[in-house]
Every structure is written in structure tokens, then in C-alpha cells.
PDB file of C-alpha atoms in Angstrom:
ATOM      1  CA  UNK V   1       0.000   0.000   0.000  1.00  0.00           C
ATOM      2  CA  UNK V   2       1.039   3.434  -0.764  1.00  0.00           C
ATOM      3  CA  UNK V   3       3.059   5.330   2.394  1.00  0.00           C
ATOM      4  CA  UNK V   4       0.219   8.252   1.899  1.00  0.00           C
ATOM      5  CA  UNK V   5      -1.649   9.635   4.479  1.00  0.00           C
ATOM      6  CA  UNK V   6      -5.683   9.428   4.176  1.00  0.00           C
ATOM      7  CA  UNK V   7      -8.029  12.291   5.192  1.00  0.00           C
ATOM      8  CA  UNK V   8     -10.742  11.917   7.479  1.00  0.00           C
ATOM      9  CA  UNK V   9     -12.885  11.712   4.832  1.00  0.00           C
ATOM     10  CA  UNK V  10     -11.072   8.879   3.045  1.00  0.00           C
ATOM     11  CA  UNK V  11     -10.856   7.001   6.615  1.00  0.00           C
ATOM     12  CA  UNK V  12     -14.653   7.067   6.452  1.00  0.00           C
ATOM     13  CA  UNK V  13     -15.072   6.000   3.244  1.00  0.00           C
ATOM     14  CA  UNK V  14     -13.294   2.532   4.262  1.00  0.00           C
ATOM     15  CA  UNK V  15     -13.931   1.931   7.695  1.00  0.00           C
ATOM     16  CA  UNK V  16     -16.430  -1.151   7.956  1.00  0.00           C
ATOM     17  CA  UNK V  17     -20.273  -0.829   7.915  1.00  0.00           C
ATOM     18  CA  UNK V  18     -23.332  -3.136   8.552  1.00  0.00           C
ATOM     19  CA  UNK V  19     -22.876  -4.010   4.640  1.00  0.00           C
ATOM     20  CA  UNK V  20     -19.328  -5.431   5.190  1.00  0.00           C
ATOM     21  CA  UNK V  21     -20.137  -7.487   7.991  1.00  0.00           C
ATOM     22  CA  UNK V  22     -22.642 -10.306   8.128  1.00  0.00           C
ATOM     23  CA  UNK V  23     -24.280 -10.932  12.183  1.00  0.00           C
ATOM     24  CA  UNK V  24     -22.491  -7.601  13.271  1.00  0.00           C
ATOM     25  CA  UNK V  25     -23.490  -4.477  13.957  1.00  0.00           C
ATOM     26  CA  UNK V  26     -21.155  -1.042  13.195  1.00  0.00           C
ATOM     27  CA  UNK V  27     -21.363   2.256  15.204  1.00  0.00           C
ATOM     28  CA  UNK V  28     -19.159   5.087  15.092  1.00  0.00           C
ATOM     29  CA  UNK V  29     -17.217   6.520  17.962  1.00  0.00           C
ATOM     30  CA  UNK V  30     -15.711   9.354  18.435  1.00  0.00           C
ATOM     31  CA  UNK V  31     -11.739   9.716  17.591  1.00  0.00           C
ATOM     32  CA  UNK V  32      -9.562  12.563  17.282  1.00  0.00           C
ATOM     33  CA  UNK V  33      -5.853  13.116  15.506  1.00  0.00           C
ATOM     34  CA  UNK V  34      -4.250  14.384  18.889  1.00  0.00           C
ATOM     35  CA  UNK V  35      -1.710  11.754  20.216  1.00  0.00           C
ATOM     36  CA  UNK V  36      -3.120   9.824  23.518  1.00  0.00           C
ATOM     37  CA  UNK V  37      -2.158  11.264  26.818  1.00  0.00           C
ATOM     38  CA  UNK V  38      -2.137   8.132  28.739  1.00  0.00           C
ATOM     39  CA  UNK V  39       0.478   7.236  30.978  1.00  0.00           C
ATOM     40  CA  UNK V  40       1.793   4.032  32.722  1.00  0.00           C
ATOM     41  CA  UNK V  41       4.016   3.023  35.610  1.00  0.00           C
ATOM     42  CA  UNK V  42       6.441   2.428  34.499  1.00  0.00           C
ATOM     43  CA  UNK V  43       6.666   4.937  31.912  1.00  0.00           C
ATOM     44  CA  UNK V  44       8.118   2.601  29.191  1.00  0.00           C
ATOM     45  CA  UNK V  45       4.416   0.522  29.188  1.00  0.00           C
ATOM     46  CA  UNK V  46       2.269   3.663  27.783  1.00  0.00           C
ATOM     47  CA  UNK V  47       2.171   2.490  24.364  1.00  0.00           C
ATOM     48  CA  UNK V  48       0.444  -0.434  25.486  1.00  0.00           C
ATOM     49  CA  UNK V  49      -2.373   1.478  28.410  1.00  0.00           C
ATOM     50  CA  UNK V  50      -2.755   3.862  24.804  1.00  0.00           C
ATOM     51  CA  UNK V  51      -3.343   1.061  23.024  1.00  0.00           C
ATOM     52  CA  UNK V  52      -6.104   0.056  25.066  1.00  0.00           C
ATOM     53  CA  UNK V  53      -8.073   2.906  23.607  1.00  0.00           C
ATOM     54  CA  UNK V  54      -7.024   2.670  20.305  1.00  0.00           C
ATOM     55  CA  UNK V  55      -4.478   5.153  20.154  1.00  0.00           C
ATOM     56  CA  UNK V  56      -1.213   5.766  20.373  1.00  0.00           C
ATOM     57  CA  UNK V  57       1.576   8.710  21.336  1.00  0.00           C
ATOM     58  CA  UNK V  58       1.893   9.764  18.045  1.00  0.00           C
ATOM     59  CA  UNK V  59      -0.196  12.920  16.507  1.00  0.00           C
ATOM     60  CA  UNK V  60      -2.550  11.452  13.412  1.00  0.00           C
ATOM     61  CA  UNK V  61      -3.371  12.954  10.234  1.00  0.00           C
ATOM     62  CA  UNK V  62      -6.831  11.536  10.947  1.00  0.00           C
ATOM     63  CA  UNK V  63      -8.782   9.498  13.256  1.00  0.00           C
ATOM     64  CA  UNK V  64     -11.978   7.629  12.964  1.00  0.00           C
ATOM     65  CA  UNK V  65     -13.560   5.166  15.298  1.00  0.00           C
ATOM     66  CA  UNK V  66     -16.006   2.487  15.114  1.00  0.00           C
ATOM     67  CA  UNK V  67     -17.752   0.045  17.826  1.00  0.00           C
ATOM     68  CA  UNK V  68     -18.443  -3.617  16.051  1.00  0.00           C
ATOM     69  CA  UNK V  69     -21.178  -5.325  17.700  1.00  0.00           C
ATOM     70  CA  UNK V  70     -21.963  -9.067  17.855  1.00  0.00           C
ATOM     71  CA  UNK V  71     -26.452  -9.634  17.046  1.00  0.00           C
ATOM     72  CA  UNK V  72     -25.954 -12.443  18.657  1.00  0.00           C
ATOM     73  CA  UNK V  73     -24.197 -11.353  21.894  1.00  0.00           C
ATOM     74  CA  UNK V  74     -20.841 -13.262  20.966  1.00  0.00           C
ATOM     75  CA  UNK V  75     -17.554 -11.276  20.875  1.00  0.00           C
ATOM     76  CA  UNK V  76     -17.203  -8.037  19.112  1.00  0.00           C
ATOM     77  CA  UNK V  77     -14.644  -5.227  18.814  1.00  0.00           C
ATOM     78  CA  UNK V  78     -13.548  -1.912  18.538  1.00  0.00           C
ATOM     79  CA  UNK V  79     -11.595  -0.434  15.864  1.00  0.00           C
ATOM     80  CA  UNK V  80      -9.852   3.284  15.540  1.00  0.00           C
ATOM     81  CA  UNK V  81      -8.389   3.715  12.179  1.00  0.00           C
ATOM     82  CA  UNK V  82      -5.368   6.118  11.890  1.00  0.00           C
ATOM     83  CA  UNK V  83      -3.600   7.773   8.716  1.00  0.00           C
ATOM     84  CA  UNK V  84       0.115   8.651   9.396  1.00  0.00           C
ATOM     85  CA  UNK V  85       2.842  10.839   8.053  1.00  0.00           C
ATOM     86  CA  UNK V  86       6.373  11.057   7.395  1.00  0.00           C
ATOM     87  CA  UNK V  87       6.757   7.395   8.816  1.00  0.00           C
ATOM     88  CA  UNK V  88       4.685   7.551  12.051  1.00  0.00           C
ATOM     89  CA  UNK V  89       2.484   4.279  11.262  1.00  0.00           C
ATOM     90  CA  UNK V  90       5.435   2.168  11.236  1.00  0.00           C
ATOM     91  CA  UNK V  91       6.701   3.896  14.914  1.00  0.00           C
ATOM     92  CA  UNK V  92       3.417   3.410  16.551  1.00  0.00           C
ATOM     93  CA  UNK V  93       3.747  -0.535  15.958  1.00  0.00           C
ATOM     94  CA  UNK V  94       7.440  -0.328  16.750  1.00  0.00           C
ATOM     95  CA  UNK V  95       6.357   1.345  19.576  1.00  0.00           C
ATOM     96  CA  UNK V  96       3.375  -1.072  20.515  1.00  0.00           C
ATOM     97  CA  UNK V  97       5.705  -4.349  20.317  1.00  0.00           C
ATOM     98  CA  UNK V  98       8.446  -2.762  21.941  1.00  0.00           C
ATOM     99  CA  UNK V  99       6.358  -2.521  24.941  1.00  0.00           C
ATOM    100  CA  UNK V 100       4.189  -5.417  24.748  1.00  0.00           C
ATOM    101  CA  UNK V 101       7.636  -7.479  24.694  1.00  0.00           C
ATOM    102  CA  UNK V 102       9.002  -5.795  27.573  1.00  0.00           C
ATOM    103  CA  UNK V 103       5.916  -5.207  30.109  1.00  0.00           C
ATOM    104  CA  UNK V 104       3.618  -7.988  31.759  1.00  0.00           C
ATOM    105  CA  UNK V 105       2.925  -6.220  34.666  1.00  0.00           C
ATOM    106  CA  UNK V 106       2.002  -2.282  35.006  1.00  0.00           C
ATOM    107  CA  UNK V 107      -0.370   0.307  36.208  1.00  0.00           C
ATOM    108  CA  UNK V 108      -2.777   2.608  33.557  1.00  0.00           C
ATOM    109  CA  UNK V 109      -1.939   5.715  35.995  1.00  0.00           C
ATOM    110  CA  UNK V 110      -5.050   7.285  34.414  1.00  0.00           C
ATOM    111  CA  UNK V 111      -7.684   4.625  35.500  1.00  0.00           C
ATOM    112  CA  UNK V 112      -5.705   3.594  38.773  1.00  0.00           C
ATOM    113  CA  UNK V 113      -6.016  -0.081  37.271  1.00  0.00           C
ATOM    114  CA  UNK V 114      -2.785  -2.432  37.391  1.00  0.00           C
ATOM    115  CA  UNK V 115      -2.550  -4.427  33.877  1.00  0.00           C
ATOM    116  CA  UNK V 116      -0.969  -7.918  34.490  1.00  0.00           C
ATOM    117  CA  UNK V 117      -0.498 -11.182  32.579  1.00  0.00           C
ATOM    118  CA  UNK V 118       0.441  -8.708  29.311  1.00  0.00           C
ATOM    119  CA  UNK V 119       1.979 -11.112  26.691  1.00  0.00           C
ATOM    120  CA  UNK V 120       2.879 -10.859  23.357  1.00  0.00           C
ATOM    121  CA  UNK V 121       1.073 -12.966  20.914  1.00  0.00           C
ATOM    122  CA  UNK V 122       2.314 -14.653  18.178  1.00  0.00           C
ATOM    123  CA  UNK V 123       2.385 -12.461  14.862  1.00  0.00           C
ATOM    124  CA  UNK V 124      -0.455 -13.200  13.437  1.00  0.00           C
ATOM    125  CA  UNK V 125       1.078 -11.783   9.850  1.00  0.00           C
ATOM    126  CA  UNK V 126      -1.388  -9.633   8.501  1.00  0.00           C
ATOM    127  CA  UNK V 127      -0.686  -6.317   6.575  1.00  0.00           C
ATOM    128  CA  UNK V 128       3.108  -4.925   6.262  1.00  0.00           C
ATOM    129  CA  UNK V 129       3.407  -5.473   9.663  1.00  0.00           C
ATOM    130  CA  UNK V 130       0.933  -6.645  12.856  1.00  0.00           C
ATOM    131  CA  UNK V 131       1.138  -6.487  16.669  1.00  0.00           C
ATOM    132  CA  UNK V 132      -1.042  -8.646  18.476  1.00  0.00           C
ATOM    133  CA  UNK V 133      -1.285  -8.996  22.543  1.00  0.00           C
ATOM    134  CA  UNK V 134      -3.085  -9.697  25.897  1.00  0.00           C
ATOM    135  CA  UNK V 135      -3.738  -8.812  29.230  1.00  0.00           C
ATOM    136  CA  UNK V 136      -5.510  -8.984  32.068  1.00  0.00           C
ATOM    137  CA  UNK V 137      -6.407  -5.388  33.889  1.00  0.00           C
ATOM    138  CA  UNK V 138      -7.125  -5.759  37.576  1.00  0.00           C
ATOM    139  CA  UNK V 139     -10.330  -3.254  37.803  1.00  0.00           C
ATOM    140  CA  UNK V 140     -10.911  -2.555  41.695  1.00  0.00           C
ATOM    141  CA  UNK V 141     -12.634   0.599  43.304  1.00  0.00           C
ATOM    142  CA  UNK V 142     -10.004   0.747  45.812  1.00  0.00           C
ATOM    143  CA  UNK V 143      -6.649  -1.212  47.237  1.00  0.00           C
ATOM    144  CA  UNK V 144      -8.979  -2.861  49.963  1.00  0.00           C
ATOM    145  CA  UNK V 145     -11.193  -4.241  47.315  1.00  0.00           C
ATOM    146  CA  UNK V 146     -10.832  -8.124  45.540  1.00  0.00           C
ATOM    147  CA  UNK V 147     -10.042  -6.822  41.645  1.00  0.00           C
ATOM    148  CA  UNK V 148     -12.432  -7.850  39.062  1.00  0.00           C
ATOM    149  CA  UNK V 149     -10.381  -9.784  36.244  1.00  0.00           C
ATOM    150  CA  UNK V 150     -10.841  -8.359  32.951  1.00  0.00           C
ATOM    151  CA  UNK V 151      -8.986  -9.849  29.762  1.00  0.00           C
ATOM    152  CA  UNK V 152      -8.176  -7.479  26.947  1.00  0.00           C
ATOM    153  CA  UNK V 153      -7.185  -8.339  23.626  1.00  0.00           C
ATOM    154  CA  UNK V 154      -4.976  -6.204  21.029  1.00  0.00           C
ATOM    155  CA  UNK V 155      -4.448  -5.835  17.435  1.00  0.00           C
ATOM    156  CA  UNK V 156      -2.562  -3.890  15.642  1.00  0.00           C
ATOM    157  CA  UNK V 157      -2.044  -3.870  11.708  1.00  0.00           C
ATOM    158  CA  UNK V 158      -0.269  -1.212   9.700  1.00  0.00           C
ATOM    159  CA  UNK V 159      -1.185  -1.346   5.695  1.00  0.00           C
ATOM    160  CA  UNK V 160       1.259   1.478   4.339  1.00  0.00           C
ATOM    161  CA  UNK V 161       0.516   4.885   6.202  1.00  0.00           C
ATOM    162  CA  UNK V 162      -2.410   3.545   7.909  1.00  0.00           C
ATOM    163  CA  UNK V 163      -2.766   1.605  11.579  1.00  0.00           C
ATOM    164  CA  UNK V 164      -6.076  -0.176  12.224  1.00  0.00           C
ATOM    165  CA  UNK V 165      -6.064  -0.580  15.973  1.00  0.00           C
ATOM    166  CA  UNK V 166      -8.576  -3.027  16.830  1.00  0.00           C
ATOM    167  CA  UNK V 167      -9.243  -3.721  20.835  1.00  0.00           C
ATOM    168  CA  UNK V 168     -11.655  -5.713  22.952  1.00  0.00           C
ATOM    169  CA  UNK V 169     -12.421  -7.029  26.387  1.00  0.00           C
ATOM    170  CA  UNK V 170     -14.105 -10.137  28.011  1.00  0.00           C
ATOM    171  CA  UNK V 171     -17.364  -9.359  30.394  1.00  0.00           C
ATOM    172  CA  UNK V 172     -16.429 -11.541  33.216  1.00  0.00           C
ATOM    173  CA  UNK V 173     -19.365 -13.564  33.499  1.00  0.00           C
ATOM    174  CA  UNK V 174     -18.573 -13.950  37.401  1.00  0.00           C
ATOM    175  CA  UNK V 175     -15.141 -15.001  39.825  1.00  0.00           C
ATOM    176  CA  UNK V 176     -13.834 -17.762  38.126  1.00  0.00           C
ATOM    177  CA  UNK V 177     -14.260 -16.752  34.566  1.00  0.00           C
ATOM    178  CA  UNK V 178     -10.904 -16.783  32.504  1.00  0.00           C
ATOM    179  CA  UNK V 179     -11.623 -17.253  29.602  1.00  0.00           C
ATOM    180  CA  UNK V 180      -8.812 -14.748  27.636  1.00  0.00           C
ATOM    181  CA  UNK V 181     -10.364 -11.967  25.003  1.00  0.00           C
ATOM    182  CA  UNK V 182      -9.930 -11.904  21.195  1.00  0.00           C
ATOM    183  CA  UNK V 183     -10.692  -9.811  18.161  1.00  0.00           C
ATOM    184  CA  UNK V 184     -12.777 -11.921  15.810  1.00  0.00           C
ATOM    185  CA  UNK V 185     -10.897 -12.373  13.054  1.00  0.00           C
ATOM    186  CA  UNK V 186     -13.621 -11.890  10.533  1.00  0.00           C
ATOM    187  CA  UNK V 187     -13.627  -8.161  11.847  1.00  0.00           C
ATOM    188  CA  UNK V 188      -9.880  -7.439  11.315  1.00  0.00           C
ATOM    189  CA  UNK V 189     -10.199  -9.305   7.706  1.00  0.00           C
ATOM    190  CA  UNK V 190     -13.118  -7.212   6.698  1.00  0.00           C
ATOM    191  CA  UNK V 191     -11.908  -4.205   7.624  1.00  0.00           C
ATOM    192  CA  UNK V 192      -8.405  -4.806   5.719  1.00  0.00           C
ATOM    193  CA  UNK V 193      -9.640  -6.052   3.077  1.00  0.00           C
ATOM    194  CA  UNK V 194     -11.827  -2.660   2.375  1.00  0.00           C
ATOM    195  CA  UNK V 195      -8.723  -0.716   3.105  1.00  0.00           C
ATOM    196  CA  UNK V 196      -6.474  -2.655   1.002  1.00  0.00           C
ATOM    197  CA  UNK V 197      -9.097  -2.509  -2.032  1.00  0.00           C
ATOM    198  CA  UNK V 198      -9.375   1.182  -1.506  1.00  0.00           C
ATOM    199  CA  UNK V 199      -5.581   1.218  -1.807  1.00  0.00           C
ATOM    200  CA  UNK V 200      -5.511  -0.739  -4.974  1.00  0.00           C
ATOM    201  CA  UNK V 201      -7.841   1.259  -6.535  1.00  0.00           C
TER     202      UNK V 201
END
């Protein structure tokens, strides 16, 4: 894929819809250019709290969002599409499995939730490059409190100047539910194969 930025515009014009996915419903949310302000103790683990939202440290040319829902209450997604410059898309993944590879266990300062368990997955090869990881975050309402377990799953895929940063997290369905999350992917080939046919064309 060409190294060109999209607009916002562009982004919308091949970000997934009801049409390109069969049993899912597509929403948009809201997502801005401006690099994510999340921190993380330690410091070197941000890319991975950002990532949690979709984002990263690095300034976009655009942003656009979009909330994939499951009709029949199985696992869904969400998805932030970004458009890079001047070799940005290819830092934010550096960036991403940098982190993943060096933190399993780390606080998202802004949320006051630890993140543990954080491994790197296996490449699962798609695009130029991908990033794929998981975690658990430890979501209590204070230190006294037992922490509800909450598994999060990432995915990352640069095509050219673009980063489709697709994230999602596992309900616990009570105590001694671990089953880990995961992006379906049906959602992450969808969604690259629109942008790659947009490139192409």
C-alpha cells in the first residue's frame, strides 16, 4: 500500500459498515488526531495502556472510530483507524511491540487499574506489519477491594501509512471466569480487506 496519508474523509469511506459485515453491527465513535495522553508506571508501558483505547503517542493525520457489535451477543470489537505521516504508522507498531515485549505487569496511571499477565502474541502476519497482545487489567474501586479480572485483547495492523487498531475485552461472566479476550478475526479481515481494495484502486 502506498506510504500516503488518508483524510478523514477517506478514513470514512473505508472503515467497515453493517454491509461489510454479516451478524455484526457497526457504530461510530468518536476519535480525534491528537496523540493519547495516557500514561503508565512504568513509563516505558504507555504504548500499550494507549493502546487500550485505540491510540497511540503519536499525533494522526486523521482518526476515525467504530464500535463492532456481535447480534448475537458473541464477541465483538472496537476499531480506531489512523492515517500517518512522514513514517509515524510504522513507529506506533514499533512502539506497541516494543512494549508489549518488555511489560507484563504495570499500572494505567489514568484509571488507577494495574494491567498484568500482558503477553505478546504470536504475529499473526497480517498487513506490512501486525502487533497482536493480551492482558488482564485488575479493575478494583479501591486497594482494599478483591479486583475484578478483565482480559483485553490487542491488534494492531499497519497497511502502508495507515494503523487499524482493533481492541476488545471479556465481560467476566462472574469469579472464576478466565476465559482470555480476542478480536474476531472476521472483523480485522473485513476491515483490511476494504482498506487494502481502496488502496488498490
Amino acid at each position: 500500500m502506498e506510504d500516503k496519508p488518508l483524510g478523514k474523509a477517506d478514513l470514512e469511506r473505508v472503515a467497515v459498515t453493517d454491509a461489510d459485515l454479516d451478524g455484526y453491527e457497526v457504530e461510530r465513535i468518536l476519535a480525534g488526531p491528537a496523540a493519547s495522553h495516557r500514561t503508565a508506571d512504568p513509563a516505558e508501558c504507555a504504548p500499550v495502556v494507549e493502546a487500550l483505547g485505540g491510540s497511540s503517542g503519536f499525533r494522526a493525520t486523521a482518526r476515525v472510530g467504530r464500535m463492532i457489535s456481535s447480534k448475537d451477543h458473541g464477541p465483538g470489537a472496537s476499531m480506531i483507524l489512523a492515517s500517518h505521516g512522514a513514517g509515524d504508522a510504522t513507529r506506533v507498531i514499533d512502539a506497541l511491540r516494543t512494549a508489549a515485549k518488555r511489560c507484563r505487569t504495570f499500572k494505567d496511571v489514568g484509571v488507577g487499574f494495574r494491567c498484568d499477565e500482558a503477553v505478546l502474541q504470536p504475529d499473526p502476519g497480517y498487513g506490512d506489519e501486525s502487533v497482536s497482545l493480551r492482558l488482564t487489567q485488575l479493575a478494583a474501586e479501591s486497594e482494599d477491594d478483591d479486583p475484578v479480572r478483565v482480559p483485553y485483547a490487542v491488534v494492531a495492523v499497519r497497511l502502508g501509512a495507515t494503523v487499524a487498531m482493533f481492541y476488545e475485552f471479556n465481560r467476566p461472566r462472574g469469579p472464576e471466569d478466565r476465559d482470555p479476550a480476542a478480536v474476531p478475526e472476521e472483523i480485522i479481515r473485513a476491515q483490511l480487506g476494504k482498506l487494502g481494495k481502496s488502496a488498490a484502486s
